[in-house]
Each structure stands twice: as structure tokens, then as C-alpha cells.
Amino acid sequence: MKKVFCGLLALAILAGCGPKEKVARIAVALPLTGDIAALGQGLKRACTLALEESAQNRHSTGFRVEIKTFDDRSDPKEAVDVANRIVSDASVVAVIGHFNSGCSLPASLVYARHHLAMISPAASNPKLTLQQLDPSWRYPKTIFRVNTTDDIQGSYAGEFAVKTLKARRACIIHDKTAYGQGVAEEFRKRLEALGGTALSFDGVNVADKDFNALLTRLHELHPQMIYFGGDYAGGGLIVRQARGVGEKAPMVLSEANFDPEFLRVAGAAAEGCYVTFLGSPTSLLPSARRFVDAYRARYPGVEVKAYDGYGYEAMAIVLSLIEKVGPDRVKILAALPSVAYQGVLGETRFDQKGDTLNHRITLFQVKDGQFQPVK
Amino acid sequence: MILQQLVNGLTLGSLYALIALGYTMVYGVLLMINFAHSEIFMSGAFISLLVYQRLIPWLSPSEAWLVAIVLAFGGSALLALVVERFAYRPLRRSSRLTPLISAIGVSILLQNAGFLFISDQSLAYPQVFEIRHYQWGGVEINSLQILILVVSLGLMGILHLFVNRTRLGTAIRATAQDSTTASLMGIPVNGIIALTFLLGGALGGVAGALNGLYYGSIKYNMGFIPGIKAFTAAVLGGIGNIPGAMWGGIILGVLESLAAGLIPNGSEWKDVIAFSILILILLFRPEGLFGRHVPEKL
Amino acid sequence: MNRYGRHGAWAASLSFFLIIPFFLDGSRFAYLIRLGGIAGLYMLLALGLNLVVGFVGLLDLGFMAFYAIGAYTAALLAIMKMPFWVCAAAAMVVAMAARLAVGFPALRLRGDYLAIVTLGFGEVVRLIFTNWDALTNGPKGLPRVGESIPPISLFGFTFTSNLHYYYLIAVCVLAAAWVCYRLDHSRLGRAWVAIREDEIAAELMGVDVTKQKLVAFGISALFAGLAGAIFVHWENFVTPESFTFWESALLVCAVVLGGMGSVSGVMLGAFCIVAVPEFLRDLLGKSFADARYLLFGLSLILIAIYRPQGLVPSRRRSLELHPAEPEENAPSTLFDVEGK
């Protein structure tokens, strides 16, 4: 037991010995293994791309910026372990992460305690940043995010359902995760506020594959549309099986389904489905177009995943701050609230909570097996 | 509506039953919960997909899939055999818990092997056949569901006949009843145990391939939930009892479908219902619905 | 190892683990303190599970359920601003009550069936915590927006840093280990071992088997409840995701790996379960970090085959005169519908 421990120590010490040049590290804490590793790996690629691009543009400033990746396996306990590793490394100037709200929430407290800025590229539970406004919050404001929250996305979809689809009778399904249930609840709120009715509100278990029974029941309710909040693993199967039981109502899905994997899993059934997505369509925003091209050139044969743009954006923001105020935790933290960054998602500025003010949402529809922006 | 849900449940249940057979047979001869069986199921799905993708340039989709499912049958059986030989056989004489640890180890190992060497993402499983829908009096059944029912019920029937009507089957039954006496009677007990793993693995592999075809996507961790459900089914029918496993699977599938299909919010509670049934059955009728009560041997 | 060797090893590792973290605090290795604390919580859980699995010989595959019950009980009370000792006591009592409620009807089942009942119960508890939104806030976890769990405050001292929690956990682990050690050498412990070795003989010798099993069940849940209460105060957050079946299975691995029935063994086992994947992560470097769970699975198999008695076998078990005999196959009902 002691051997193991000593080995660990020795190893850690060895790992710490490096070249003398001053190094500023940006910690990237994502699920790199485990169930949703594919999304984490995509974000990691996007962050790396952002760093490489800036390193190409940047003139010598006497220090080197590095990415240090950490794996939280999308497990809240490991996320806190990882957060503790990150804060004990003094060369880390900011954190990009975590992916899930479930991991971000407990980890955010560790970063706050150590006054280290954290920018989440994906966690969408409103509570994550709201907790900073609580009177009992004893730390500086350290939590920021570049993605929108569940409430904005869910209510956008609700508005779309009632106003554009003219659908007042909706069935709602969510995947019983903090994210999926969160958006679905917001969708229902907005739908009902606009005079619609939620015919049903069902959760499904995350690893479940058979939704035929549920969808057969929903089919009998004759909904005018179906909303799904959750990720593509459930979304793809639900769309496929809904068409299988003969349900023809339009379907709207939350942004985690804006992923090539959704198209793969749903197959032909995906045709006509709507997916909400933060930011402007890449075809309208030159910077986004450029990002996608650069990504494809850097990683040939790899698809751009749903959240990669956010990861790229978060990284770019941190890099721009390092450029401006230098590689310093405290200065970066101080500069973050006043950031105004023009990037792949459009303009990112943070509100009082630390959430992005970029509430622009684009609706995509699947046409000919591709996501096409609507309007 | 209820009839429609029965069709859904029967399809799901026959898949559970195919997997449950593997658990029940191994438990029957070794009194051991083979946790790695859910990964055998996963391997069947992957083998069939990989074979299918290789063959598709040369064969028509249905031919390619036919070869693929036969190879999934064989490949999973082989994998089960390897697992038995290297992870379980050395532990034949140790205490009850040790093989369980080994089984958990195998399960983690295989799952991560799939993750590392095949894919960390869901893979789309091709739609091999044109799906036709048939309607009888408001109940709709599609060709895929019919295929699954025919294949799984057919395989279960064959297994049943094999175990009850052949010499090898008799040897399996003898080993299950009393391995020591069986070996005294000249039955090669090790071979028979391997045969049980082989049969269970083959059926699990086919279930995996059918599962892929039915749901259209497979992933390295797809075995866990069906594995636990199938195990529940095996217990429900009386673990160690082949017809029991079939009935257990079908009953569980139908119950789940009815729960998810008739109760609002039933889809999130259906697993609770499944596991509660498991607990209640064990508490009040541990021999299962179809088992015979066996007093514990002293 | 002789008696002195054992005591020496205990004293050496004890002082090592109590002194080192003090120096790590504030250094770049400070995260090891957190890791050590988590390992400590797993030790607490493993010691509890060991009472049932190691001493009485009953397999439990859903032990995390009681950890979850403890954590949620403590979280709900802490949100109401109850002091820590109230939360912890309530967590222990509720966990124990739940344990006895399941245990009482389940105890007449034979080994494997009991294992499956516990597995099912573990899943049911996790799913209830996931689905019962009104009480537990479902998958979004506790505390809700606007609520918070205050840090532990004992005798006027507030626990704020990882180091504080580390020492709190260390004290609990030592106390638990001492309780287990005393139990092992008490009448109760001997009764448990008697049940494990031969339940019927034990009953004939006047051991009240059901009562003794229930006592073991109850005490084990106390450990889990306490661990849950500490965990939730330390983490300030709890979701049902933390209590999956795999966690329970790993805990059983920890007990078997360390050596069933051996107090120091299961502590070592729990330490390995937490530390080895981390260690492999560092050892293998980034590109092979994925492979660490593969190697973990492989090592479980190898240990089961080559060292089934565990890393630190229980002395009493190794003194048992008979080597592990192959268990007689109980008559099975396999294939009996026809032909009988």
C-alpha cells in the first residue's frame, strides 16, 4: 500500500519536472472516457484547435500556453477529484469544463473556493450560475458559461411549437437527466403560458432502448407535436420508434441532438425533425464557417460534434484574456465579467450571473439527412 | 391499445428470454451468476454488424445479414467458451464469491475492450430488410417484430428439444442435478459445463444481433440493462429452469410494456416495477413462478 | 506476518496516513488529500459491507443503497439547517431502519437469492431517488436553487478545507476499524463466523441465526449512513448518479480483494479500488488512460484466480483447517419440466 503511494508521489514529482520556460496551463475538464466520451473528446479537439490557431498567430510573449486535460468520466465524484487536482496546480489559469451539470455543480464549488475561473461549454442547468447570486455565496464570481441555459432553450422551443407549428397539444418526453428534464420543464411552462396543453410528460431511463410502449400510448393521444429533451442516444431512438408506430406529428428536440450521431441512430426517420441550437447557423456566420473548415482540415474524417463550437469559443475567450491581461488567475477572473468576444457563436458577453447574453437560437431541420437552418 | 402493447411486450420479452437462457443454464450447472453474459450479448451485436459491413459489397443485404447472424451465433459462443475456460474454470473449486469477482472483472474487461477497440459511440445498425406493417383488427405488427418472435421462439424450441431429447442434453441435465455423480457415471463434466456456456453464449449473441436490428443502434455498454432485466426474467421464471426463463422473459417484457404504455409516467417507473417484482418473487416464491420448491440440501 | 509485524505495519501506515496529508496541504499534491478522503469513505463502506459479506458470509450487491439513503437523509436535514451531528445520526438511523426492513424478510433466503434481492433493492432505491422529484429534486440533485448545505460544524469548529474532512474521515475510519476489530473478537463475531461456516450447526449450538444476521445488517448500515452524511456535507451536492450498481459491485470487489473478514484487508482493498485506477491513469499517461478500466477488469480476474483469499487474508480464515472445499451442487430445477 505504501509502495503504491510512494510510486504515485514519485510519479507525480517526475511529471512535474519540465523545461524552465514559464508555462500557463488551461485546464480542460471533460468526460474523456465513459458513456459520453465522444462528446468530451470532440470538445477536447475543439479546444486544442483553438490553442493551435492562437499559437500560430501569437508573437513571443515569454510564456507558453498549454492545455492540460482532465477526465471526469461524467461522474460527479470524479469531477470533484479532478477539480481538486486542477486547483492544486498553480500554473493553471482557468478551467474549461465540465460537460454535465451534475459534474459542474459540485466541481464549481471547488474552483470558487480557490478563486479560479471556470467556463462551462455545455452545462445548462440554470442553478450552476444562479448559485453565485445567493446571499450565502462566500466566494468571488468564478462560474461562467458560453452555452445557453435550459430555460432559454426550452421556452424557445415552446414558442416555436405554438406560434410556428400551430401545435397546442403536445406530448413531452425527457431522458431523466438534469439537462433533459430541465429543458422539458421549461418547454412545458412556455407552452402552457401560450395557451397550449401538455398531453403528457414522461421521463425515460437513460440507458433504455425500447420506447415502443410509451410511443404507442402517445400516438393514441393524437398530439400535434412531440418535444424531446435529452441527448441523442435517446433522441435518435425515440424519433425512429415514433415513426415506427406510425406517429407523424412533427418532433422538436433539444440541442444535444444536434449531432451527427443523432442522424445515424435515427436514420431515415430523422427527416423533418427540428433541433434547436444556440448561436447563428454556420452558413450565416463567417467565423463559424471558418471554424468548421479548420476543424475538418485539422481532424480529417472526424465529425464536428454538437458542442465543439462552444468548446472552441470558451477556449478562444480564455486565450484572448491571456493575451490581454497576461497568464494570471486573478487577472483573468477579474477580466471575465467584462468580456465582449466576437467568435463562432456570434458575440459573447456575460450577464450578472455569468451566463452568456448571446441568446440567439437557430432552429435546424433535418433535410436529406443533413441539419439545415430553418428560415 | 392493450393488444398493441402486448405485441410490443412480446417482442421485447422474447429478446429478454433469449438472454435469460444463458443466465439460467449457467446457473443451473454451476450455481453461478455469470455477470459477463451481458457483454456476450453486446459482442453478438458487434460481431454481426462488423461481419455485415464486410460482406455487403459482395452479397445482398439479407444474405449478408444471414451470414452475419450465423457468425454472431458462433462468435459469441466462442467468446463465452473462452471466458469460461480462462476466467471461471480455474475457480471451479473456490468459494462462492470468487467466481463472481472474476465475472465482474470479465464484464468490465469486455466492455472496455469494446469501448477501446471498436467504438466509443453508438454505431448505426443498418436496416437490412424493408419493414412491412401488417394490421389485424387495429393491432399492427411489423415484419421485424415477426422475425424476432420467430427466430427467438424457434431457437428456444430447438434448445428445449436438444436438452430434453438428446444424449448431450441428458448429460447437461445430469450435471445440473449432481455433477459429482454425473462424473462418476462417465459424463465429462468439464465438457458439459463448456457446452452450457457455448449454448448460452450463442443464444445471447443472436439476441444481441436481433437487438441491433430492431433498435437500429448499438453501443459498447448496451448489455448492462438488458442483462439485468434478463437476469430478472430468469429469476422470475425460476432460475435454472429453461421454460421458466422463456416465460419469465415474456412476462417481464409484457409487464414493462403495459406499465410504460398504460400508466402516465409509467416509462420512468417501469424499471422500479420490474425490480420490485424481482424482490417480491424472491421473497415470497423464491423458486420462481415455474420452479418447483427444492429444500436446501444440508 | 507475526503479531509484532502486524502491529508495526498498522502503526507505520497509520502515522504515514495521518502525518503526510498535513504536509501535502497547499502543495501541488493537495489533491491527494481529497483522494485520500474518498478512499477513507470507501474504507468506511467496505468495513460496513465486510460485516455482512466477510463475517456472516452473505453476499450483498446493493450496499450503495444505504450510502444513498444516508446521503439523502443528511442532505434533506442539512438543507433545513440541522447541525451535522443530527444529520449524521438521522442518516445512520434511517439507513439502519431501511436495512432492517429489507433484511428481515430477505434473511431466510439462501445466499445467491439474497444477493439478487439486494441488487434489486439497490436499483429500486436509486430509481426512486431519481423519480421522486418532490422530495429529492430528481436527477437535478440536492440542494435546489437557493438552498445550501452548510459545512460541518462540531464543537465550534467549522470544517472548511479538504484537510479538515480528511481528518474527520480518518477518525471515523479508525473508530469503525476498532469497532470491527472488537466485534470480530466478541461473542457476536464468533457467532457470525459460526453462521458463515455452518448455519445449521450454529443454530443447533444455540445461536439465534436470524437475530445475529439482523444485527450484522443493522451495524453495517450504520457505517454506510455515516459515510453518506459526511460525503454530502463535503461535496455539498448529491445526485442519484453517484449510487449505481457498479459502485456496489466495486465495493464487493474491495472486500474480496482485500480479504474477506480481515479488517486491515478490506481497508487495503477499498484503498486499492480508489487509488489503483488513479495510479494507472498517471502511470499510463494520457493516451492510455482509456485502458485503465480494461486493466482493472483484468486485475480483478487475475486476483480471483491467483489470490482468491485476498491481499491480507483474515487470520482466522487462514487458520481454518480445511481448505476451501468445492461446494456441493444443490439439486437444481434445471430442465425438469419433462422427464420427471
Coordinates of N, CA and C in Angstrom, one line a residue, chain C residues 138-282:
Chain C
G138 N -35.1 15.0 -8.0 CA -34.8 14.1 -9.2 C -33.4 14.1 -9.6
P139 N -33.2 14.0 -10.9 CA -31.8 13.9 -11.4 C -31.1 15.3 -11.2
K140 N -31.8 16.3 -10.9 CA -31.1 17.6 -10.8 C -30.4 17.7 -9.4
G141 N -30.7 16.8 -8.5 CA -29.9 16.7 -7.3 C -30.2 17.8 -6.3
L142 N -29.8 17.5 -5.1 CA -29.9 18.4 -4.0 C -28.6 19.1 -3.6
P143 N -28.6 20.3 -3.1 CA -29.7 21.1 -2.8 C -30.3 21.8 -4.1
R144 N -31.5 22.3 -4.0 CA -32.1 23.0 -5.1 C -31.6 24.4 -5.2
V145 N -32.0 25.2 -6.2 CA -31.6 26.6 -6.3 C -32.1 27.3 -5.1
G146 N -31.1 28.1 -4.5 CA -31.5 28.9 -3.3 C -31.3 28.1 -2.0
E147 N -31.1 26.8 -2.1 CA -30.8 26.1 -0.8 C -29.3 25.8 -0.8
S148 N -28.9 25.5 0.4 CA -27.5 25.1 0.5 C -27.3 24.2 1.7
I149 N -26.2 23.5 1.6 CA -25.8 22.6 2.7 C -24.6 23.3 3.5
P150 N -24.9 23.7 4.7 CA -23.8 24.4 5.4 C -22.6 23.4 5.7
P151 N -21.4 23.9 5.9 CA -20.3 23.0 6.2 C -20.5 22.4 7.6
I152 N -19.8 21.3 7.8 CA -19.9 20.7 9.1 C -19.3 21.6 10.2
S153 N -20.0 21.7 11.3 CA -19.5 22.4 12.5 C -19.7 21.6 13.7
L154 N -18.5 21.3 14.3 CA -18.6 20.4 15.5 C -17.8 21.1 16.6
F155 N -18.4 21.2 17.8 CA -17.7 21.8 19.0 C -17.2 23.2 18.6
G156 N -17.9 24.0 17.8 CA -17.5 25.3 17.5 C -16.4 25.4 16.4
F157 N -16.0 24.2 15.9 CA -15.0 24.2 14.8 C -15.7 23.9 13.5
T158 N -15.5 24.8 12.5 CA -16.1 24.6 11.2 C -15.1 23.9 10.2
F159 N -15.6 22.9 9.5 CA -14.8 22.1 8.6 C -14.9 22.8 7.2
T160 N -13.8 23.4 6.8 CA -13.9 24.1 5.5 C -13.0 23.4 4.4
S161 N -11.8 23.0 4.8 CA -10.9 22.5 3.7 C -10.9 21.0 3.6
N162 N -10.4 20.5 2.5 CA -10.3 19.1 2.4 C -9.5 18.4 3.5
L163 N -8.5 19.1 4.0 CA -7.7 18.6 5.1 C -8.6 18.3 6.3
H164 N -9.5 19.2 6.6 CA -10.4 19.0 7.8 C -11.2 17.8 7.6
Y165 N -11.8 17.6 6.4 CA -12.6 16.5 6.1 C -11.8 15.2 6.1
Y166 N -10.5 15.3 5.7 CA -9.7 14.1 5.7 C -9.5 13.6 7.1
Y167 N -9.2 14.5 8.0 CA -9.0 14.1 9.4 C -10.3 13.6 10.0
L168 N -11.4 14.2 9.7 CA -12.7 13.8 10.2 C -13.0 12.3 9.7
I169 N -12.7 12.1 8.4 CA -13.0 10.8 7.9 C -12.0 9.8 8.5
A170 N -10.7 10.2 8.7 CA -9.7 9.3 9.2 C -10.2 8.9 10.6
V171 N -10.7 9.8 11.4 CA -11.1 9.5 12.8 C -12.3 8.5 12.7
C172 N -13.2 8.7 11.8 CA -14.4 7.8 11.6 C -13.9 6.4 11.2
V173 N -12.9 6.4 10.3 CA -12.4 5.1 9.8 C -11.8 4.3 10.9
L174 N -10.9 5.0 11.7 CA -10.3 4.4 12.8 C -11.3 3.8 13.8
A175 N -12.3 4.7 14.1 CA -13.3 4.2 15.0 C -14.0 3.0 14.5
A176 N -14.3 3.0 13.2 CA -15.0 1.9 12.6 C -14.2 0.7 12.6
A177 N -12.9 0.8 12.3 CA -12.0 -0.3 12.3 C -11.9 -0.9 13.7
W178 N -11.8 0.0 14.7 CA -11.8 -0.5 16.1 C -13.0 -1.3 16.4
V179 N -14.2 -0.7 16.0 CA -15.4 -1.4 16.3 C -15.4 -2.8 15.6
C180 N -15.0 -2.8 14.4 CA -15.0 -4.1 13.6 C -14.0 -5.1 14.3
Y181 N -12.9 -4.6 14.7 CA -11.9 -5.5 15.4 C -12.5 -6.0 16.7
R182 N -13.1 -5.2 17.4 CA -13.7 -5.7 18.7 C -14.8 -6.6 18.4
L183 N -15.6 -6.3 17.4 CA -16.7 -7.2 17.0 C -16.2 -8.6 16.7
D184 N -15.1 -8.6 15.9 CA -14.5 -9.8 15.4 C -14.1 -10.7 16.6
H185 N -13.7 -10.1 17.7 CA -13.2 -10.9 18.8 C -14.3 -11.0 19.9
S186 N -15.5 -10.6 19.5 CA -16.5 -10.7 20.6 C -17.4 -12.0 20.4
R187 N -18.3 -12.2 21.3 CA -19.2 -13.3 21.2 C -20.0 -13.2 19.9
L188 N -20.4 -11.9 19.6 CA -21.1 -11.7 18.4 C -20.4 -12.1 17.1
G189 N -19.1 -11.7 17.1 CA -18.3 -12.0 15.9 C -18.1 -13.5 15.7
R190 N -17.9 -14.2 16.9 CA -17.8 -15.7 16.8 C -19.1 -16.3 16.3
A191 N -20.2 -15.7 16.8 CA -21.5 -16.3 16.3 C -21.6 -16.1 14.8
W192 N -21.2 -14.9 14.3 CA -21.3 -14.6 12.9 C -20.5 -15.6 12.1
V193 N -19.2 -15.8 12.5 CA -18.4 -16.8 11.8 C -19.0 -18.2 11.9
A194 N -19.6 -18.5 13.0 CA -20.2 -19.8 13.1 C -21.3 -19.9 12.0
I195 N -22.1 -18.9 11.9 CA -23.1 -18.9 10.9 C -22.5 -19.0 9.5
R196 N -21.5 -18.3 9.2 CA -20.8 -18.4 7.9 C -20.4 -19.8 7.6
E197 N -19.8 -20.4 8.6 CA -19.2 -21.7 8.4 C -20.3 -22.8 8.2
D198 N -21.2 -22.8 9.1 CA -22.3 -23.8 9.0 C -23.5 -23.3 9.8
E199 N -24.4 -22.8 9.0 CA -25.6 -22.1 9.6 C -26.4 -23.1 10.5
I200 N -26.5 -24.3 10.1 CA -27.4 -25.2 10.8 C -26.7 -25.7 12.1
A201 N -25.4 -25.9 12.0 CA -24.7 -26.3 13.2 C -24.7 -25.2 14.2
A202 N -24.6 -23.9 13.7 CA -24.6 -22.8 14.6 C -26.0 -22.7 15.3
E203 N -27.0 -22.9 14.5 CA -28.4 -22.9 15.1 C -28.5 -23.9 16.2
L204 N -28.0 -25.1 15.9 CA -28.1 -26.2 16.9 C -27.3 -25.9 18.1
M205 N -26.2 -25.1 18.0 CA -25.4 -24.7 19.2 C -26.1 -23.6 19.9
G206 N -27.2 -23.1 19.5 CA -27.9 -22.1 20.3 C -27.7 -20.7 19.8
V207 N -27.1 -20.5 18.6 CA -27.0 -19.2 18.0 C -28.3 -18.8 17.4
D208 N -28.8 -17.6 17.8 CA -30.1 -17.2 17.2 C -29.7 -16.6 15.8
V209 N -29.8 -17.4 14.8 CA -29.2 -17.0 13.5 C -29.9 -15.8 12.9
T210 N -31.2 -15.7 12.9 CA -31.9 -14.6 12.3 C -31.5 -13.3 13.0
K211 N -31.5 -13.3 14.4 CA -31.2 -12.1 15.1 C -29.7 -11.7 14.9
Q212 N -28.8 -12.6 14.9 CA -27.4 -12.3 14.6 C -27.2 -11.7 13.3
K213 N -27.9 -12.3 12.3 CA -27.8 -11.7 10.9 C -28.3 -10.3 10.9
L214 N -29.4 -10.1 11.5 CA -30.0 -8.8 11.5 C -29.1 -7.7 12.2
V215 N -28.5 -8.2 13.3 CA -27.5 -7.3 14.0 C -26.4 -6.9 13.0
A216 N -25.9 -7.8 12.3 CA -24.8 -7.5 11.3 C -25.3 -6.6 10.3
F217 N -26.5 -6.8 9.8 CA -27.1 -6.0 8.8 C -27.2 -4.5 9.3
G218 N -27.8 -4.4 10.5 CA -28.0 -3.1 11.1 C -26.7 -2.3 11.3
I219 N -25.7 -3.0 11.9 CA -24.5 -2.3 12.1 C -23.8 -1.8 10.8
S220 N -23.9 -2.7 9.8 CA -23.3 -2.3 8.5 C -23.9 -1.1 7.9
A221 N -25.3 -1.0 8.1 CA -25.9 0.2 7.5 C -25.6 1.4 8.3
L222 N -25.2 1.3 9.6 CA -24.8 2.5 10.3 C -23.5 3.1 9.7
F223 N -22.6 2.2 9.3 CA -21.4 2.7 8.7 C -21.7 3.4 7.4
A224 N -22.6 2.8 6.6 CA -23.0 3.4 5.3 C -23.6 4.7 5.5
G225 N -24.6 4.8 6.4 CA -25.3 6.1 6.7 C -24.3 7.2 7.1
L226 N -23.4 6.8 8.0 CA -22.4 7.8 8.4 C -21.6 8.3 7.2
A227 N -21.1 7.4 6.4 CA -20.3 7.8 5.2 C -21.1 8.7 4.3
G228 N -22.4 8.3 4.1 CA -23.2 9.2 3.3 C -23.4 10.6 3.8
A229 N -23.6 10.7 5.1 CA -23.7 12.0 5.7 C -22.5 12.9 5.5
I230 N -21.3 12.3 5.7 CA -20.1 13.0 5.6 C -19.9 13.4 4.1
F231 N -20.2 12.5 3.2 CA -20.0 12.7 1.8 C -20.8 13.9 1.4
V232 N -22.0 14.0 1.8 CA -22.9 15.0 1.3 C -22.5 16.4 1.8
H233 N -22.0 16.4 3.0 CA -21.5 17.7 3.6 C -20.2 18.2 2.9
W234 N -19.4 17.2 2.6 CA -18.1 17.5 2.0 C -18.4 18.0 0.5
E235 N -19.2 17.3 -0.2 CA -19.5 17.5 -1.6 C -20.4 18.7 -1.8
N236 N -21.3 18.9 -0.8 CA -22.3 20.0 -0.9 C -23.3 19.7 -2.0
F237 N -23.4 18.5 -2.4 CA -24.2 18.2 -3.6 C -24.4 16.7 -3.7
V238 N -25.6 16.3 -4.0 CA -25.9 14.9 -4.2 C -26.9 14.6 -5.3
T239 N -26.5 13.7 -6.3 CA -27.4 13.3 -7.3 C -27.5 11.8 -7.3
P240 N -28.6 11.2 -7.8 CA -28.7 9.7 -7.8 C -27.6 9.0 -8.6
E241 N -26.9 9.8 -9.5 CA -25.9 9.2 -10.4 C -24.8 8.5 -9.6
S242 N -24.6 9.0 -8.4 CA -23.4 8.5 -7.6 C -23.6 7.1 -7.0
F243 N -24.8 6.5 -7.2 CA -25.1 5.3 -6.4 C -25.5 4.2 -7.4
T244 N -24.7 4.0 -8.4 CA -25.1 3.0 -9.4 C -24.7 1.6 -8.9
F245 N -25.2 0.6 -9.7 CA -24.9 -0.8 -9.3 C -23.4 -1.1 -9.4
W246 N -22.7 -0.4 -10.3 CA -21.3 -0.7 -10.4 C -20.5 -0.3 -9.1
E247 N -21.0 0.8 -8.5 CA -20.4 1.2 -7.2 C -20.5 0.1 -6.2
S248 N -21.7 -0.5 -6.1 CA -21.9 -1.6 -5.2 C -21.0 -2.8 -5.5
A249 N -21.0 -3.1 -6.8 CA -20.1 -4.2 -7.3 C -18.7 -4.0 -6.9
L250 N -18.2 -2.8 -7.1 CA -16.8 -2.5 -6.8 C -16.5 -2.6 -5.4
L251 N -17.5 -2.3 -4.6 CA -17.4 -2.4 -3.1 C -17.2 -3.8 -2.7
V252 N -18.0 -4.7 -3.3 CA -17.8 -6.1 -3.0 C -16.4 -6.6 -3.5
C253 N -16.0 -6.0 -4.6 CA -14.6 -6.3 -5.1 C -13.6 -5.9 -4.0
A254 N -13.8 -4.7 -3.5 CA -12.9 -4.2 -2.5 C -12.8 -5.2 -1.3
V255 N -13.9 -5.7 -0.8 CA -13.9 -6.6 0.3 C -13.2 -7.9 0.0
V256 N -13.5 -8.5 -1.2 CA -12.9 -9.7 -1.6 C -11.5 -9.6 -1.9
L257 N -11.2 -8.5 -2.6 CA -9.8 -8.2 -2.9 C -8.9 -8.1 -1.7
G258 N -9.4 -7.4 -0.7 CA -8.6 -7.1 0.5 C -8.5 -8.4 1.4
G259 N -9.5 -9.2 1.3 CA -9.5 -10.4 2.2 C -10.7 -10.4 3.1
M260 N -11.7 -11.2 2.7 CA -13.0 -11.2 3.4 C -12.7 -11.4 4.9
G261 N -13.4 -10.6 5.7 CA -13.3 -10.9 7.2 C -12.1 -10.3 7.8
S262 N -11.2 -9.7 7.0 CA -10.0 -9.1 7.6 C -10.1 -7.6 7.6
V263 N -10.0 -7.0 8.8 CA -10.3 -5.6 8.9 C -9.3 -4.8 8.2
S264 N -8.0 -5.1 8.4 CA -7.0 -4.3 7.6 C -7.0 -4.7 6.2
G265 N -7.4 -5.9 5.8 CA -7.5 -6.3 4.4 C -8.5 -5.5 3.7
V266 N -9.8 -5.4 4.2 CA -10.8 -4.7 3.4 C -10.4 -3.2 3.3
M267 N -9.7 -2.7 4.3 CA -9.3 -1.3 4.2 C -8.3 -1.1 3.1
L268 N -7.4 -2.0 3.0 CA -6.5 -2.0 1.9 C -7.2 -2.2 0.5
G269 N -8.2 -3.1 0.5 CA -9.0 -3.3 -0.7 C -9.7 -2.1 -1.1
A270 N -10.3 -1.4 -0.2 CA -11.0 -0.1 -0.6 C -10.0 0.9 -1.1
F271 N -8.9 1.0 -0.4 CA -7.8 1.9 -0.9 C -7.4 1.6 -2.3
C272 N -7.3 0.3 -2.6 CA -6.9 -0.1 -4.0 C -7.9 0.3 -5.0
I273 N -9.2 0.1 -4.7 CA -10.3 0.4 -5.6 C -10.3 1.8 -6.0
V274 N -10.0 2.7 -5.0 CA -10.0 4.1 -5.3 C -8.7 4.5 -6.0
A275 N -7.6 4.0 -5.4 CA -6.3 4.5 -5.8 C -5.7 3.9 -7.1
V276 N -6.0 2.6 -7.3 CA -5.4 2.0 -8.5 C -5.8 2.6 -9.8
P277 N -7.1 2.8 -10.1 CA -7.4 3.5 -11.4 C -6.7 4.8 -11.5
E278 N -6.6 5.6 -10.4 CA -5.9 6.9 -10.4 C -4.5 6.7 -10.8
F279 N -3.9 5.7 -10.1 CA -2.5 5.4 -10.2 C -2.2 5.0 -11.7
L280 N -3.1 4.1 -12.2 CA -2.9 3.7 -13.6 C -3.0 4.9 -14.5
R281 N -3.9 5.8 -14.2 CA -4.1 7.0 -15.1 C -2.8 7.7 -15.2
D282 N -2.1 7.9 -14.1 CA -0.8 8.6 -14.1 C 0.3 7.8 -14.8

